[in-house]
Coordinates of C-alpha atoms and ligand atoms in Angstrom, one line a residue:
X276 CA 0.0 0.0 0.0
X277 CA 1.1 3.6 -0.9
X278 CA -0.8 4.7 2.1
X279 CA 2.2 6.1 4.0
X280 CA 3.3 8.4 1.3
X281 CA -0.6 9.8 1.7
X282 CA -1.0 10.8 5.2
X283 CA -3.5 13.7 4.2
X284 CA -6.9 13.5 2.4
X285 CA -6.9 13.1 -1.1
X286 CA -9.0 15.7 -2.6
X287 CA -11.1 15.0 -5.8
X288 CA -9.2 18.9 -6.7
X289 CA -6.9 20.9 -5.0
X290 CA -7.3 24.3 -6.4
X291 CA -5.5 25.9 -3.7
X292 CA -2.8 24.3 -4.8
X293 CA -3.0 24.5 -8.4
X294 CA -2.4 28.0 -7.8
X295 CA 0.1 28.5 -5.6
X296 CA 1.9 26.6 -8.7
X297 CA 1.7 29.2 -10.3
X298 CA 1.3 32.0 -7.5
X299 CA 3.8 34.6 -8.7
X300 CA 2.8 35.1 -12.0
X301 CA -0.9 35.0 -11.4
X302 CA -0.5 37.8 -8.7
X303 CA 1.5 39.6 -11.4
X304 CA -0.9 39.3 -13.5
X305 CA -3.9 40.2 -11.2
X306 CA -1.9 43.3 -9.7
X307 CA -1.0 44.6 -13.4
X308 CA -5.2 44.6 -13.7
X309 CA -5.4 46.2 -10.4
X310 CA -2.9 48.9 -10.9
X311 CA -3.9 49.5 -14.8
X312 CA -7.3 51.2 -13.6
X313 CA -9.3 49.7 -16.6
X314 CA -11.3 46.6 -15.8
X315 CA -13.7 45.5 -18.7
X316 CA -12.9 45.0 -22.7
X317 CA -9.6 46.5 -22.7
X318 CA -5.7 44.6 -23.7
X319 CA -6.1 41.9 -21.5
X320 CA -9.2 40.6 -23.3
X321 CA -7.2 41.3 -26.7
X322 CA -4.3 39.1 -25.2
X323 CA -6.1 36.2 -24.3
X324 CA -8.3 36.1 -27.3
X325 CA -5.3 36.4 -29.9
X326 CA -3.6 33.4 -27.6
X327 CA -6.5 31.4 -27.1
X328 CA -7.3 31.7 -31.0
X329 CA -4.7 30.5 -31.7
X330 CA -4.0 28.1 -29.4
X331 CA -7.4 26.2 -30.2
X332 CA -6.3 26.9 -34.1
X333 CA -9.4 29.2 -35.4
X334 CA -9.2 32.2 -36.3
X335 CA -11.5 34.3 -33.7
X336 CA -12.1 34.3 -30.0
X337 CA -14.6 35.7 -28.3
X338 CA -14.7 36.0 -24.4
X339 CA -17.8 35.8 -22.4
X340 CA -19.6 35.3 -19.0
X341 CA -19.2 31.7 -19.0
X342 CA -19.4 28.2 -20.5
X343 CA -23.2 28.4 -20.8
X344 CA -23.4 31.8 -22.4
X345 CA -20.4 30.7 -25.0
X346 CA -23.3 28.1 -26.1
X347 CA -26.3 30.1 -26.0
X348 CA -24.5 32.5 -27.8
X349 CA -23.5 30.1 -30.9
X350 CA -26.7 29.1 -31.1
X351 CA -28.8 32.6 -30.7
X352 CA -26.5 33.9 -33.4
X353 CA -27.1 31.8 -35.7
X354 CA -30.9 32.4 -35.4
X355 CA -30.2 36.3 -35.5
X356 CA -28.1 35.0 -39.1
X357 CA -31.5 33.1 -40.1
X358 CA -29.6 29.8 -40.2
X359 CA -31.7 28.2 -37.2
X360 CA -35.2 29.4 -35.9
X361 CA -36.8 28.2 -32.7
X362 CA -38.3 24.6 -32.9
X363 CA -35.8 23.2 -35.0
X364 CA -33.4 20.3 -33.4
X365 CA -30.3 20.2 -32.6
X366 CA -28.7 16.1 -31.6
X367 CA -26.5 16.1 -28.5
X368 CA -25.6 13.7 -26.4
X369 CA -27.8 12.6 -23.6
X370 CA -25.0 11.8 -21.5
X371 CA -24.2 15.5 -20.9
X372 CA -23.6 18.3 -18.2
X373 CA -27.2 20.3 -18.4
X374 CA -25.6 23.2 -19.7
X375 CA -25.3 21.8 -23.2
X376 CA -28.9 21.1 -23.0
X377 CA -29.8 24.9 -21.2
X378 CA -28.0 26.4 -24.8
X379 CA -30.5 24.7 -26.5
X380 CA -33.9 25.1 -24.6
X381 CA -32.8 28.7 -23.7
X382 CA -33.1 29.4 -27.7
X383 CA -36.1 27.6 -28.5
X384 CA -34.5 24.9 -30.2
X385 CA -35.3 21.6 -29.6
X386 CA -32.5 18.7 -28.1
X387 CA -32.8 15.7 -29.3
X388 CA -31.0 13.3 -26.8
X389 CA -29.1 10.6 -28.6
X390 CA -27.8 7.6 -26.8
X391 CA -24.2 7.3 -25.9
X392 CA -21.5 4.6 -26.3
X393 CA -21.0 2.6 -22.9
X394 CA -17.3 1.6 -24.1
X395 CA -16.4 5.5 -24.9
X396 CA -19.2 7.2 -22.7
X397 CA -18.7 9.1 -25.9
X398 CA -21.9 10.2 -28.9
X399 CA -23.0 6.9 -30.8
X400 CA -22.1 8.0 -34.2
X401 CA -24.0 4.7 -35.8
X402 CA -27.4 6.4 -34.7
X403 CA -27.0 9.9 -36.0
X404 CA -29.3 9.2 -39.0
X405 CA -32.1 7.4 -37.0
X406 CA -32.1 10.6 -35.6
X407 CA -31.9 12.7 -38.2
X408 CA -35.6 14.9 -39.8
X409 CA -36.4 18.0 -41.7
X410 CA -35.6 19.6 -38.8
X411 CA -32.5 19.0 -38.1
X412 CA -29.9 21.7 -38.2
X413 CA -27.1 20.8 -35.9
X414 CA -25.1 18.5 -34.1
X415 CA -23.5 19.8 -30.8
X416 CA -20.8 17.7 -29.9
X417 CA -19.6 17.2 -26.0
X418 CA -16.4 16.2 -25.6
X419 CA -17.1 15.2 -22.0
X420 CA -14.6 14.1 -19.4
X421 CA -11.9 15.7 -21.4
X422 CA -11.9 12.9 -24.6
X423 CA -12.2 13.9 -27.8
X424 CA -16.0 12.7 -29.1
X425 CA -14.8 13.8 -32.6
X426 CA -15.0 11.3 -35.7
X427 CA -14.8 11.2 -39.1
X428 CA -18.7 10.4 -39.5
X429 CA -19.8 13.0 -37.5
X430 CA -18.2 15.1 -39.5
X431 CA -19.7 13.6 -42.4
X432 CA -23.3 13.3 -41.2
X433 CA -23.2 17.1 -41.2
X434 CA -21.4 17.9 -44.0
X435 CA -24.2 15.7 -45.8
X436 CA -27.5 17.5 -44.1
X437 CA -25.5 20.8 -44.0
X438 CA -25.7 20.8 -40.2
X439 CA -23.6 23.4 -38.2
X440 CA -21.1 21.2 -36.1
X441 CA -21.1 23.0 -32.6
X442 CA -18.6 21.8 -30.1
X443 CA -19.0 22.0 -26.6
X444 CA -15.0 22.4 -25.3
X445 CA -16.1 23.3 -21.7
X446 CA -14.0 20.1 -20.2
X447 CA -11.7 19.6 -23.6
X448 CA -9.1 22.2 -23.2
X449 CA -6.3 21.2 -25.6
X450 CA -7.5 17.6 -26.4
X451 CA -6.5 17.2 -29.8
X452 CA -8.1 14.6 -33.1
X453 CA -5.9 12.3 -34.5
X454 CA -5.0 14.6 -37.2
X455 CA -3.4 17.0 -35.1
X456 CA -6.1 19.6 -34.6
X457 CA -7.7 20.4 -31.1
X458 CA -11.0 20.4 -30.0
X459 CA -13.0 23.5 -30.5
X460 CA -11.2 23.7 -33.8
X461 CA -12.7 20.9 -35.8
X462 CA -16.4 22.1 -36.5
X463 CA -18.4 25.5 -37.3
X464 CA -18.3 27.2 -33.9
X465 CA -17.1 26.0 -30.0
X466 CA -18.3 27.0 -26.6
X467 CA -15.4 27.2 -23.5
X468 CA -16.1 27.2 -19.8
X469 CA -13.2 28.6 -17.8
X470 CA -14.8 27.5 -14.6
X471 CA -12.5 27.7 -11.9
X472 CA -12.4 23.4 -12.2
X473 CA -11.9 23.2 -15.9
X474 CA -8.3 22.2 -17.0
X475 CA -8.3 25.9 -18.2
X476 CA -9.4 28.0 -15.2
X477 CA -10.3 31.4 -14.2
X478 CA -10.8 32.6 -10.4
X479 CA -14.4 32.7 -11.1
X480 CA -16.8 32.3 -14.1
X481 CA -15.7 32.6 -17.5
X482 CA -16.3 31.8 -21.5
X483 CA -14.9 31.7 -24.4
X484 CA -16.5 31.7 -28.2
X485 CA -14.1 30.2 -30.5
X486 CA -15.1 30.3 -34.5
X487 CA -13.6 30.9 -37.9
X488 CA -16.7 32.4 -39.2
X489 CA -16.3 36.1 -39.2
X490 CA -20.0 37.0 -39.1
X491 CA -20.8 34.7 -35.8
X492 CA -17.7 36.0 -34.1
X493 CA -18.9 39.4 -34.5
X494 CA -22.3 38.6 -33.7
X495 CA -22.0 36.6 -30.7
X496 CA -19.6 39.9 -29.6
X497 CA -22.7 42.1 -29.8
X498 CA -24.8 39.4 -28.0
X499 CA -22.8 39.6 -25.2
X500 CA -22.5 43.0 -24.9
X501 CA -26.1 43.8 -24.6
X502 CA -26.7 43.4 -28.2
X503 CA -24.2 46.4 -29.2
X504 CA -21.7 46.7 -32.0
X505 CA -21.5 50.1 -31.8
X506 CA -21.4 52.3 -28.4
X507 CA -25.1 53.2 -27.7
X508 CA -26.4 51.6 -30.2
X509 CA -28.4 48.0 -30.4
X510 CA -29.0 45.9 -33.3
X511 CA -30.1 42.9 -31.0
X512 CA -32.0 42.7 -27.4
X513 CA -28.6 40.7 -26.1
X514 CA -27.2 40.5 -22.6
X515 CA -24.2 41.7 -20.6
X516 CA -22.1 38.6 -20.5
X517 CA -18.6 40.0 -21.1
X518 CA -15.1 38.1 -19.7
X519 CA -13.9 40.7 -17.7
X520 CA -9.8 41.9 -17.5
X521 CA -8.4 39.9 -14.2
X522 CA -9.9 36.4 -15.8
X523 CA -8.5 37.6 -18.9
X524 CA -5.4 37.7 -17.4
X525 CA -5.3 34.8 -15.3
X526 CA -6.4 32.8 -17.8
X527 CA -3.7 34.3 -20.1
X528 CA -1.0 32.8 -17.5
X529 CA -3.0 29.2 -17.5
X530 CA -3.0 28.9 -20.9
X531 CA 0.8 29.3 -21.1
X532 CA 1.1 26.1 -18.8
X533 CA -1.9 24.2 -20.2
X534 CA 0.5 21.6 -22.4
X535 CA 2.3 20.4 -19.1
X536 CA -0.6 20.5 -16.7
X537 CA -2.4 18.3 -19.1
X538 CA 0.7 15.8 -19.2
X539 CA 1.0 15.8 -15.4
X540 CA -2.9 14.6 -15.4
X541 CA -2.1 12.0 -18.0
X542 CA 0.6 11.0 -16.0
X543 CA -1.9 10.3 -13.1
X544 CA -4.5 8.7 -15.6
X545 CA -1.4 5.9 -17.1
X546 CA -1.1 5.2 -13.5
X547 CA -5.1 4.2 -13.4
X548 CA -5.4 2.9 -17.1
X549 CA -2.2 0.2 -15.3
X550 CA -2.9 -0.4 -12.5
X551 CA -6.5 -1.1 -11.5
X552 CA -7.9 -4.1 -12.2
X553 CA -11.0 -5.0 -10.5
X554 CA -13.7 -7.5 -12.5
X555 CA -16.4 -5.3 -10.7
X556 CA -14.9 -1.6 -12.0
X557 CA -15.2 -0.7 -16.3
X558 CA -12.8 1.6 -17.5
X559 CA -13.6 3.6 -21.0
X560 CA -11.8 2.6 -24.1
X561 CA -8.1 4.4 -24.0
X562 CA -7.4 6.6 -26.7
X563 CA -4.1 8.0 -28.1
X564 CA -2.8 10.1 -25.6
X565 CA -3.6 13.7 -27.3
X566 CA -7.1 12.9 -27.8
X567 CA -7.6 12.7 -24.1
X568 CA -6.9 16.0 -21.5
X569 CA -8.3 14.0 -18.2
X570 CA -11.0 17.0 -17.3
X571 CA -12.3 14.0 -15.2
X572 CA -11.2 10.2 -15.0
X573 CA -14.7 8.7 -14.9
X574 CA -14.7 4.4 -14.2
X575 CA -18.1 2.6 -14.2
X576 CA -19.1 0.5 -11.6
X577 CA -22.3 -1.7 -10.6
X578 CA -21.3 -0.7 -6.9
X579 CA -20.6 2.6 -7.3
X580 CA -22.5 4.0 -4.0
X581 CA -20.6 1.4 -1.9
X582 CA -17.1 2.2 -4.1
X583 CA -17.6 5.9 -3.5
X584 CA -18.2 5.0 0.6
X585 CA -15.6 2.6 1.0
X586 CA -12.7 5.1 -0.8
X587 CA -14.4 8.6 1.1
X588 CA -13.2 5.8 4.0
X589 CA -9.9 5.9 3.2
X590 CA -9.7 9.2 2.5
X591 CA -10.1 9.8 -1.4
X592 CA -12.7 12.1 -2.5
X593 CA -14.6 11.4 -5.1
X594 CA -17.6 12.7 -7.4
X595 CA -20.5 11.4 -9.6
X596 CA -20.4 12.9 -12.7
X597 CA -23.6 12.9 -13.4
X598 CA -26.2 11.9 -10.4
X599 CA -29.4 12.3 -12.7
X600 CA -29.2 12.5 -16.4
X601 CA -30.8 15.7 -18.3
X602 CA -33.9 14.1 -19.3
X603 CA -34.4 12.7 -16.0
X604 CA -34.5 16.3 -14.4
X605 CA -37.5 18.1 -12.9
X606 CA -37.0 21.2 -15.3
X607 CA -37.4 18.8 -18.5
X608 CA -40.6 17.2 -16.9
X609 CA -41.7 16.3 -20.5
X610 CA -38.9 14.0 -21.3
X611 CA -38.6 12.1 -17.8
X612 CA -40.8 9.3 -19.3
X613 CA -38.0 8.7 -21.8
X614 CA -36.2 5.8 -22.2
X615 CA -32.5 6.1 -22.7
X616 CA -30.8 3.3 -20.9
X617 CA -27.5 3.3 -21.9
X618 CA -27.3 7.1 -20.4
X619 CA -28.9 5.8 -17.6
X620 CA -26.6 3.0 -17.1
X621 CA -24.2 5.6 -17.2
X622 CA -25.5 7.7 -14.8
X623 CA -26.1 5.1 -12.1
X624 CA -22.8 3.9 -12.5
X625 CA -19.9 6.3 -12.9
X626 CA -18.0 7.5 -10.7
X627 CA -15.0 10.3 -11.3
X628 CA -11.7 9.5 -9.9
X629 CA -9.5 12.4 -8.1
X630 CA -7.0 13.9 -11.2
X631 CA -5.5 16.9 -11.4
X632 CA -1.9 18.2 -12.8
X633 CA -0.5 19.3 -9.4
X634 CA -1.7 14.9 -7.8
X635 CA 1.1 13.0 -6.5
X636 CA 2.4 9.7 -8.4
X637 CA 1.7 7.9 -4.6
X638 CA -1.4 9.3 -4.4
X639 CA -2.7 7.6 -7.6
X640 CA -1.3 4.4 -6.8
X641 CA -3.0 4.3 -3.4
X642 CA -6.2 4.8 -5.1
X643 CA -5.1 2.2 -7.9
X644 CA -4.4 -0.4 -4.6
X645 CA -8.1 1.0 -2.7
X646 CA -10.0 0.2 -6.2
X647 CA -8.6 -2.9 -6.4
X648 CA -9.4 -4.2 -3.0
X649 CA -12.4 -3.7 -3.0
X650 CA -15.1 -5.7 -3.2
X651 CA -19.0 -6.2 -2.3
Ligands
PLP714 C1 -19.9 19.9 -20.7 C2 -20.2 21.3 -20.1 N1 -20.8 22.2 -20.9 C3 -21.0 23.5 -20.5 C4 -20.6 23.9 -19.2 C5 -21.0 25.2 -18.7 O1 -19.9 26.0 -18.4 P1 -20.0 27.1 -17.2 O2 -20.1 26.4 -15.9 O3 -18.8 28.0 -17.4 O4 -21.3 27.9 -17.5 C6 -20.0 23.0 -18.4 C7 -19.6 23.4 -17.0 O5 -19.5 22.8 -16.1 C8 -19.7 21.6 -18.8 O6 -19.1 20.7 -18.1

């Protein structure tokens, strides 16, 4: 047992610690805000957007409030463009955080929830035309948990019908396809979350558009800026929703060290993906290693309540990502007689494993040993 080289709880995340890693420059970077007198929409934003652009590999960025406005905004612009109108659909996966189903409803576009894969917890790409009707107009792609949900017939599917290929990045920050290009790069228009948790965190809420359309770049600007391109003036009824210059800052410090924090974590995940071997626990399907940034390190177990209890035991903290599925939840009453049971499955049986890029070695082995003693 690595138990004595863990005398102290193991957190699920340690984001006091993640940054103190990088305490110096971020207090550099928050002081040079402070001190500058200018807060909103000034050269911080213009940093991080230039960086992030082109880190991502599109041409535009466009900060925002947060991960849920980057979506909404995609989606609302495109209906101010007349490419969408409310009650047309849009597939996603059912297997998703809320938020990705929030952009949607909050538009008046209509999810439809398609099953995912139990082996990659990932979009079932072999049901996409099943799916598929007159009023189909986009596919929104979640590359949950940090793996790349990308493939070739997804991107196919809606080249074909002429669907707008929406990614939702939130937990995907420089996961990257096989060919090289990251996530958030590889269809029409992404959505970011900078939440404070993500691999790529602020010190509060933040958001990021990412696009090489020139027209929804500009037009999702406007939407979150209460509908403004020009100073008094409003060509849409949009929102104040704007990253402000301290999480354009921090996040311009992240960013730099986003490469190696993502190794560290996959560091932690080889030490899982080797180690644990229980009959009772599934682990996904491994991919290459730059198709998968370990947001989270989900496992699936039939015993997951007693799992979860028997590690918070021994001191590792754990978390179910997620407890109730979208359709299951009280504010989407009409679909909670749905039947989507690999989603289900899903739900009643993952649980997310501590990972994070400041985690020891010993600490993951410890779990490793825990997961694989245990037993019902
Ligand atoms: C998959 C996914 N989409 C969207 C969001 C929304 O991001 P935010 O919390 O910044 O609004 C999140 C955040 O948790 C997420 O995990």
């Amino acid at each position: 047992m690595h138990k004595a080289k863990c005398l102290m709880m193991i957190k699920f995340l340690d984001l006091q610690k993640i940054t103190q890693k990088y305490g110096a420059e971020l207090h550099e970077a928050v002081r040079r805000v402070v001190d500058s007198g200018w807060y909103l929409q000034g050269v911080e934003n213009e940093r991080f957007e230039h960086n992030f652009a082109q880190y991502i590999g599109n041409r535009y960025c466009v900060g925002c409030g947060n991960g849920l406005d980057a979506l909404i905004w995609i989606y609302r612009a495109y209906i101010e463009k007349g490419i969408m109108a409310p009650g047309d659909e849009v597939i996603v996966p059912a297997n998703t955080y809320i938020a990705s189903i929030l952009a949607l409803t909050e538009n008046g576009l209509k999810p439809v929830l398609a099953e995912p894969r139990l082996d990659t917890l990932e979009l079932d790409d072999s049901l996409l035309e099943s799916l598929l009707t007159k009023r189909t107009r986009s596919v929104l792609l979640v590359h949950l948990y940090g793996r790349c949900a990308y493939t070739e017939a997804i991107a196919r599917f809606c080249r074909e019908h002429n669907l707008k290929l929406v990614e939702d990045n939130a937990q995907a920050h420089g996961c990257r396809w096989s060919d090289g290009r990251r996530t958030g790069s590889l269809g029409d228009a992404a959505g970011h979350s900078f939440y404070p948790g993500k691999n790529l965190g602020a010190f509060g809420d933040a958001g990021a558009v990412t696009t090489d359309d020139e027209q929804l770049a500009a037009t999702v600007r406007a939407l979150a800026n209460y509908g403004s391109q020009r100073k008094y003036v409003f060509k849409y009824t949009g929102r104040n929703s704007r990253l402000d210059e301290i999480q354009a800052a921090v996040l311009d410090v992240k960013l730099r060290h986003l490469d190696a924090d993502n190794e560290a974590r996959r560091q932690i995940a080889r030490i899982y993906i080797d180690g644990i071997r229980n009959p009772d626990v599934m682990l996904p399907v491994t991919m290459a290693a730059d198709m998968n940034v370990f947001h989270l390190f989900p496992i699936l177990c039939q015993h997951r309540d007693a799992l979860q209890t028997y590690l918070s035991e021994h001191d590792v903290q754990t978390l179910i990502h997620y407890p109730i599925p979208p359709h299951q939840q009280e504010c989407y009453k009409q679909w909670n007689t749905l039947s989507l049971p690999v989603t289900e499955q899903i739900h009643q049986q993952e649980l997310s494993l501590p990972i994070s890029q400041v985690m020891t070695t010993d600490e993951a082995h410890y779990v490793v040993d825990l997961i694989n003693s245990f037993n019902v």
